[in-house]
mmCIF file of C-alpha atoms in Angstrom:
data_model
loop_
_atom_site.group_PDB
_atom_site.id
_atom_site.type_symbol
_atom_site.label_atom_id
_atom_site.label_comp_id
_atom_site.label_asym_id
_atom_site.label_seq_id
_atom_site.Cartn_x
_atom_site.Cartn_y
_atom_site.Cartn_z
ATOM 1 C CA ILE A 1 0.000 0.000 0.000
ATOM 2 C CA PRO A 2 1.733 3.196 -1.125
ATOM 3 C CA TYR A 3 2.137 6.173 1.164
ATOM 4 C CA PRO A 4 0.180 9.271 0.116
ATOM 5 C CA PRO A 5 2.266 11.802 -1.845
ATOM 6 C CA GLU A 6 4.074 14.519 0.104
ATOM 7 C CA PHE A 7 3.860 17.531 -2.140
ATOM 8 C CA ASP A 8 6.668 19.460 -0.457
ATOM 9 C CA ASP A 9 9.027 16.546 -1.154
ATOM 10 C CA LEU A 10 7.902 16.401 -4.785
ATOM 11 C CA CYS A 11 8.408 20.145 -5.222
ATOM 12 C CA ARG A 12 11.864 19.879 -3.680
ATOM 13 C CA LEU A 13 12.837 17.060 -6.038
ATOM 14 C CA HIS A 14 11.633 19.039 -9.033
ATOM 15 C CA TYR A 15 13.547 22.113 -7.881
ATOM 16 C CA LEU A 16 16.759 20.139 -7.349
ATOM 17 C CA ALA A 17 16.553 18.509 -10.776
ATOM 18 C CA CYS A 18 15.921 21.847 -12.490
ATOM 19 C CA SER A 19 18.303 24.060 -10.517
ATOM 20 C CA ARG A 20 21.150 21.551 -10.929
ATOM 21 C CA LYS A 21 20.346 21.154 -14.653
ATOM 22 C CA VAL A 22 20.276 17.390 -14.137
ATOM 23 C CA THR A 23 20.703 15.251 -17.239
ATOM 24 C CA THR A 24 20.286 11.637 -16.056
ATOM 25 C CA ILE A 25 18.380 10.250 -13.067
ATOM 26 C CA LEU A 26 18.373 6.878 -11.342
ATOM 27 C CA GLU A 27 15.338 6.361 -9.118
ATOM 28 C CA PHE A 28 14.855 3.459 -6.727
ATOM 29 C CA GLY A 29 11.069 3.101 -6.467
ATOM 30 C CA ILE A 30 8.320 4.260 -8.815
ATOM 31 C CA GLY A 31 5.494 6.646 -7.989
ATOM 32 C CA LYS A 32 4.405 10.271 -8.263
ATOM 33 C CA SER A 33 8.053 11.291 -8.030
ATOM 34 C CA THR A 34 8.708 9.481 -11.310
ATOM 35 C CA ALA A 35 6.381 11.779 -13.255
ATOM 36 C CA VAL A 36 7.720 14.835 -11.403
ATOM 37 C CA LEU A 37 11.309 13.959 -12.317
ATOM 38 C CA GLY A 38 10.229 13.297 -15.906
ATOM 39 C CA ASN A 39 8.751 16.794 -16.062
ATOM 40 C CA ALA A 40 11.927 18.342 -14.675
ATOM 41 C CA LEU A 41 13.977 16.563 -17.337
ATOM 42 C CA LEU A 42 11.577 17.762 -20.021
ATOM 43 C CA LEU A 43 12.147 21.368 -18.942
ATOM 44 C CA ASN A 44 15.917 20.869 -18.819
ATOM 45 C CA LYS A 45 15.852 19.266 -22.251
ATOM 46 C CA GLU A 46 13.890 22.150 -23.759
ATOM 47 C CA LYS A 47 16.334 24.687 -22.291
ATOM 48 C CA TYR A 48 19.707 23.023 -22.646
ATOM 49 C CA LEU A 49 19.649 20.222 -25.245
ATOM 50 C CA GLN A 50 21.264 22.334 -27.949
ATOM 51 C CA TYR A 51 24.311 22.841 -25.721
ATOM 52 C CA THR A 52 24.478 19.525 -23.888
ATOM 53 C CA SER A 53 24.064 17.329 -26.970
ATOM 54 C CA LYS A 54 27.106 18.960 -28.574
ATOM 55 C CA GLU A 55 29.367 19.820 -25.646
ATOM 56 C CA LEU A 56 28.790 17.063 -23.065
ATOM 57 C CA ARG A 57 29.613 13.396 -23.453
ATOM 58 C CA ARG A 58 26.391 11.944 -22.042
ATOM 59 C CA GLU A 59 24.856 8.721 -23.365
ATOM 60 C CA ASN A 60 21.457 8.981 -21.610
ATOM 61 C CA LEU A 61 20.676 12.671 -21.930
ATOM 62 C CA TYR A 62 17.439 13.653 -20.185
ATOM 63 C CA GLU A 63 16.408 10.180 -19.123
ATOM 64 C CA CYS A 64 15.042 9.050 -15.761
ATOM 65 C CA HIS A 65 15.416 5.318 -15.125
ATOM 66 C CA SER A 66 13.236 4.035 -12.280
ATOM 67 C CA ILE A 67 13.344 0.564 -10.709
ATOM 68 C CA ASP A 68 10.614 -1.261 -8.817
ATOM 69 C CA ASP A 69 10.237 -4.830 -7.580
ATOM 70 C CA SER A 70 6.470 -4.986 -8.151
ATOM 71 C CA LEU A 71 5.258 -5.495 -11.717
ATOM 72 C CA GLU A 72 1.691 -4.776 -10.648
ATOM 73 C CA TRP A 73 2.669 -1.437 -9.121
ATOM 74 C CA LEU A 74 4.859 -0.590 -12.105
ATOM 75 C CA GLU A 75 1.940 -1.088 -14.487
ATOM 76 C CA LYS A 76 -0.360 0.949 -12.256
ATOM 77 C CA CYS A 77 2.099 3.831 -12.163
ATOM 78 C CA LYS A 78 2.102 4.025 -15.958
ATOM 79 C CA GLU A 79 -1.365 5.574 -15.578
ATOM 80 C CA ILE A 80 0.026 8.637 -13.771
ATOM 81 C CA ILE A 81 2.983 9.190 -16.106
ATOM 82 C CA PRO A 82 2.184 11.193 -19.255
ATOM 83 C CA GLN A 83 2.521 9.010 -22.335
ATOM 84 C CA LYS A 84 4.740 11.694 -23.872
ATOM 85 C CA PHE A 85 7.288 11.117 -21.107
ATOM 86 C CA LEU A 86 7.356 7.387 -21.849
ATOM 87 C CA ASP A 87 7.440 7.831 -25.624
ATOM 88 C CA GLU A 88 10.339 10.297 -25.466
ATOM 89 C CA LYS A 89 12.187 8.132 -22.896
ATOM 90 C CA LEU A 90 12.100 10.862 -20.313
ATOM 91 C CA ASN A 91 10.764 8.103 -18.038
ATOM 92 C CA ASN A 92 12.040 4.538 -18.338
ATOM 93 C CA LEU A 93 10.541 1.914 -16.016
ATOM 94 C CA HIS A 94 12.410 -1.224 -14.987
ATOM 95 C CA PHE A 95 11.346 -4.279 -13.024
ATOM 96 C CA SER A 96 13.806 -6.123 -10.814
ATOM 97 C CA GLU A 97 13.512 -8.442 -7.862
ATOM 98 C CA VAL A 98 15.431 -7.668 -4.667
ATOM 99 C CA ARG A 99 17.471 -10.122 -2.639
ATOM 100 C CA VAL A 100 19.176 -10.240 0.744
ATOM 101 C CA SER A 101 22.934 -10.369 0.284
ATOM 102 C CA GLU A 102 26.160 -8.983 1.750
ATOM 103 C CA PHE A 103 28.434 -6.005 1.157
ATOM 104 C CA CYS A 104 31.889 -6.565 2.638
ATOM 105 C CA GLY A 105 30.367 -9.021 5.101
ATOM 106 C CA ARG A 106 27.524 -6.664 6.089
ATOM 107 C CA ILE A 107 23.996 -7.946 5.503
ATOM 108 C CA CYS A 108 22.033 -5.758 3.126
ATOM 109 C CA THR A 109 19.915 -5.984 -0.032
ATOM 110 C CA PHE A 110 20.551 -5.633 -3.773
ATOM 111 C CA TYR A 111 18.338 -5.347 -6.822
ATOM 112 C CA ASP A 112 19.049 -8.148 -9.312
ATOM 113 C CA LYS A 113 19.379 -5.723 -12.239
ATOM 114 C CA ILE A 114 20.344 -2.044 -12.353
ATOM 115 C CA PRO A 115 20.002 0.160 -15.465
ATOM 116 C CA ASN A 116 23.425 0.621 -17.070
ATOM 117 C CA ILE A 117 23.511 4.419 -16.850
ATOM 118 C CA CYS A 118 25.652 7.106 -15.201
ATOM 119 C CA PRO A 119 23.251 9.331 -13.233
ATOM 120 C CA ASP A 120 24.004 12.787 -11.880
ATOM 121 C CA LEU A 121 20.969 12.493 -9.548
ATOM 122 C CA ILE A 122 20.021 9.384 -7.567
ATOM 123 C CA TYR A 123 16.746 9.259 -5.635
ATOM 124 C CA LEU A 124 16.548 6.426 -3.118
ATOM 125 C CA ASP A 125 13.026 5.623 -1.909
ATOM 126 C CA ALA A 126 12.820 1.815 -2.275
ATOM 127 C CA PRO A 127 12.632 -1.078 -1.741
ATOM 128 C CA ASN A 128 10.563 -1.526 1.390
ATOM 129 C CA GLN A 129 11.898 -3.889 4.024
ATOM 130 C CA TYR A 130 9.437 -6.692 3.195
ATOM 131 C CA SER A 131 10.312 -6.984 -0.520
ATOM 132 C CA PRO A 132 13.765 -8.633 -0.509
ATOM 133 C CA LYS A 133 13.848 -12.392 -0.986
ATOM 134 C CA GLY A 134 16.078 -14.870 0.786
ATOM 135 C CA ASN A 135 18.277 -14.523 3.838
ATOM 136 C CA VAL A 136 21.896 -14.637 4.945
ATOM 137 C CA ARG A 137 22.491 -17.040 7.841
ATOM 138 C CA GLY A 138 18.812 -16.748 8.708
ATOM 139 C CA ILE A 139 18.771 -12.937 8.722
ATOM 140 C CA ASN A 140 16.569 -10.870 6.427
ATOM 141 C CA THR A 141 14.829 -7.485 6.524
ATOM 142 C CA SER A 142 11.267 -8.804 6.800
ATOM 143 C CA HIS A 143 11.265 -8.747 10.611
ATOM 144 C CA LYS A 144 9.113 -5.833 11.781
ATOM 145 C CA ASP A 145 11.948 -4.495 13.945
ATOM 146 C CA ARG A 146 14.336 -4.272 11.012
ATOM 147 C CA MET A 147 14.553 -1.604 8.338
ATOM 148 C CA PRO A 148 15.502 -1.199 4.653
ATOM 149 C CA MET A 149 19.235 -1.618 4.029
ATOM 150 C CA THR A 150 20.003 -1.382 0.326
ATOM 151 C CA ALA A 151 23.611 -1.319 -0.857
ATOM 152 C CA ASP A 152 23.237 -0.903 -4.621
ATOM 153 C CA ILE A 153 24.828 2.561 -4.662
ATOM 154 C CA LEU A 154 27.892 1.266 -2.823
ATOM 155 C CA SER A 155 28.474 -1.355 -5.505
ATOM 156 C CA PHE A 156 28.820 1.206 -8.321
ATOM 157 C CA GLU A 157 30.079 4.202 -6.317
ATOM 158 C CA HIS A 158 33.387 4.376 -8.182
ATOM 159 C CA PHE A 159 31.625 4.750 -11.537
ATOM 160 C CA LEU A 160 29.868 7.936 -10.414
ATOM 161 C CA HIS A 161 31.091 11.321 -11.611
ATOM 162 C CA PRO A 162 32.004 14.261 -9.349
ATOM 163 C CA GLY A 163 28.934 16.411 -8.768
ATOM 164 C CA THR A 164 26.549 13.462 -8.407
ATOM 165 C CA LEU A 165 23.787 14.073 -5.859
ATOM 166 C CA ILE A 166 22.084 11.321 -3.852
ATOM 167 C CA VAL A 167 18.757 12.107 -2.158
ATOM 168 C CA VAL A 168 17.453 9.561 0.348
ATOM 169 C CA ASP A 169 13.852 9.928 1.475
ATOM 170 C CA GLY A 170 13.695 8.948 5.171
ATOM 171 C CA ARG A 171 15.449 5.597 5.585
ATOM 172 C CA THR A 172 17.791 6.933 8.259
ATOM 173 C CA ALA A 173 19.401 3.583 9.103
ATOM 174 C CA ASN A 174 20.056 2.954 5.411
ATOM 175 C CA SER A 175 21.514 6.459 5.040
ATOM 176 C CA ARG A 176 23.863 5.875 7.956
ATOM 177 C CA PHE A 177 24.900 2.574 6.358
ATOM 178 C CA LEU A 178 25.711 4.412 3.131
ATOM 179 C CA LYS A 179 27.561 7.163 4.987
ATOM 180 C CA SER A 180 29.661 4.584 6.851
ATOM 181 C CA ASN A 181 30.617 2.668 3.706
ATOM 182 C CA LEU A 182 30.952 5.243 0.928
ATOM 183 C CA GLN A 183 34.663 5.618 0.162
ATOM 184 C CA ARG A 184 34.935 8.801 -1.871
ATOM 185 C CA ASN A 185 34.695 12.450 -0.844
ATOM 186 C CA TRP A 186 30.961 12.847 -0.214
ATOM 187 C CA SER A 187 29.461 15.784 1.651
ATOM 188 C CA TYR A 188 26.495 14.803 3.815
ATOM 189 C CA PHE A 189 23.520 16.741 5.131
ATOM 190 C CA TYR A 190 20.428 15.545 6.961
ATOM 191 C CA SER A 191 17.317 17.728 7.181
ATOM 192 C CA GLN A 192 15.285 16.790 10.219
ATOM 193 C CA GLU A 193 12.456 19.039 9.017
ATOM 194 C CA TRP A 194 12.194 17.239 5.677
ATOM 195 C CA ASP A 195 13.459 13.845 6.912
ATOM 196 C CA GLN A 196 15.725 13.623 3.893
ATOM 197 C CA HIS A 197 19.422 12.863 3.512
ATOM 198 C CA PHE A 198 21.656 14.481 0.887
ATOM 199 C CA PHE A 199 25.049 13.275 -0.371
ATOM 200 C CA GLU A 200 27.064 15.216 -2.950
ATOM 201 C CA LEU A 201 30.231 13.821 -4.519
ATOM 202 C CA GLN A 202 32.666 16.704 -4.108
ATOM 203 C CA GLU A 203 35.830 15.924 -6.043
ATOM 204 C CA GLN A 204 37.951 17.547 -8.711
ATOM 205 C CA PRO A 205 36.726 16.880 -12.267
ATOM 206 C CA LEU A 206 37.738 13.610 -13.899
ATOM 207 C CA GLY A 207 38.645 15.334 -17.146
ATOM 208 C CA ILE A 208 37.557 17.921 -19.675
ATOM 209 C CA TYR A 209 34.052 16.549 -20.252
ATOM 210 C CA ASN A 210 33.248 16.185 -16.566
ATOM 211 C CA LYS A 211 34.621 19.694 -15.929
ATOM 212 C CA ARG A 212 32.456 21.072 -18.717
ATOM 213 C CA MET A 213 29.409 19.345 -17.256
ATOM 214 C CA LEU A 214 30.136 20.668 -13.758
ATOM 215 C CA GLU A 215 30.524 24.183 -15.113
ATOM 216 C CA HIS A 216 27.244 23.904 -17.007
ATOM 217 C CA CYS A 217 25.149 22.151 -14.349
ATOM 218 C CA LEU A 218 26.489 23.425 -11.038
ATOM 219 C CA GLY A 219 28.600 26.441 -11.903
ATOM 220 C CA GLU A 220 31.158 28.252 -9.765
ATOM 221 C CA ALA A 221 29.350 27.349 -6.540
ATOM 222 C CA TYR A 222 30.412 23.709 -6.941
ATOM 223 C CA PHE A 223 34.081 24.581 -7.358
ATOM 224 C CA ASN A 224 33.862 26.802 -4.291
ATOM 225 C CA ARG A 225 32.504 23.844 -2.307
ATOM 226 C CA ILE A 226 35.456 21.634 -3.215
#
């Protein structure tokens, strides 16, 4: 049973995607946020495609790839996403099961399949603790006293480009797990008012194309932060 939408959270997501001129989004969980992020990418595409398509080396320009472990819910959510967003690949929906596994000996969960993209915005709002299948030495997340503990981002952390932003909706234990295990130079901020966690990868550019993207998307403020 989905939680009702929190419109302040949706507005904040839309603002972040637009103000940071985001090009590619990876979303864990599908819902109202999926359509909101698709709209933000549409606006960015209309404003910046002429520049980004020529000057940035980005394979999945203005695409949001969203993963969910429920086919039924995925199909239902197609009803709230404008067909235009699906046709133009602004929104791309993926199904994947989730399993209990380990990350460096720590029990956690992983999706079976992750879209092969390089996002500059990651929104983590799934899976719920009762979705993952299996167990490790008898331990899983389905116990009512446990909590979600996904480790997918940790597994591909070193593929992410400087400037990447991770937004985690609630999921404080999972956010602390990420914070404890991320290895690169991430800034971290938790808003108690919004109950959201923010991680930004603050490193020097990888090369000319990443530098050009940082200058376009985040501007001088990013370089001041690092």
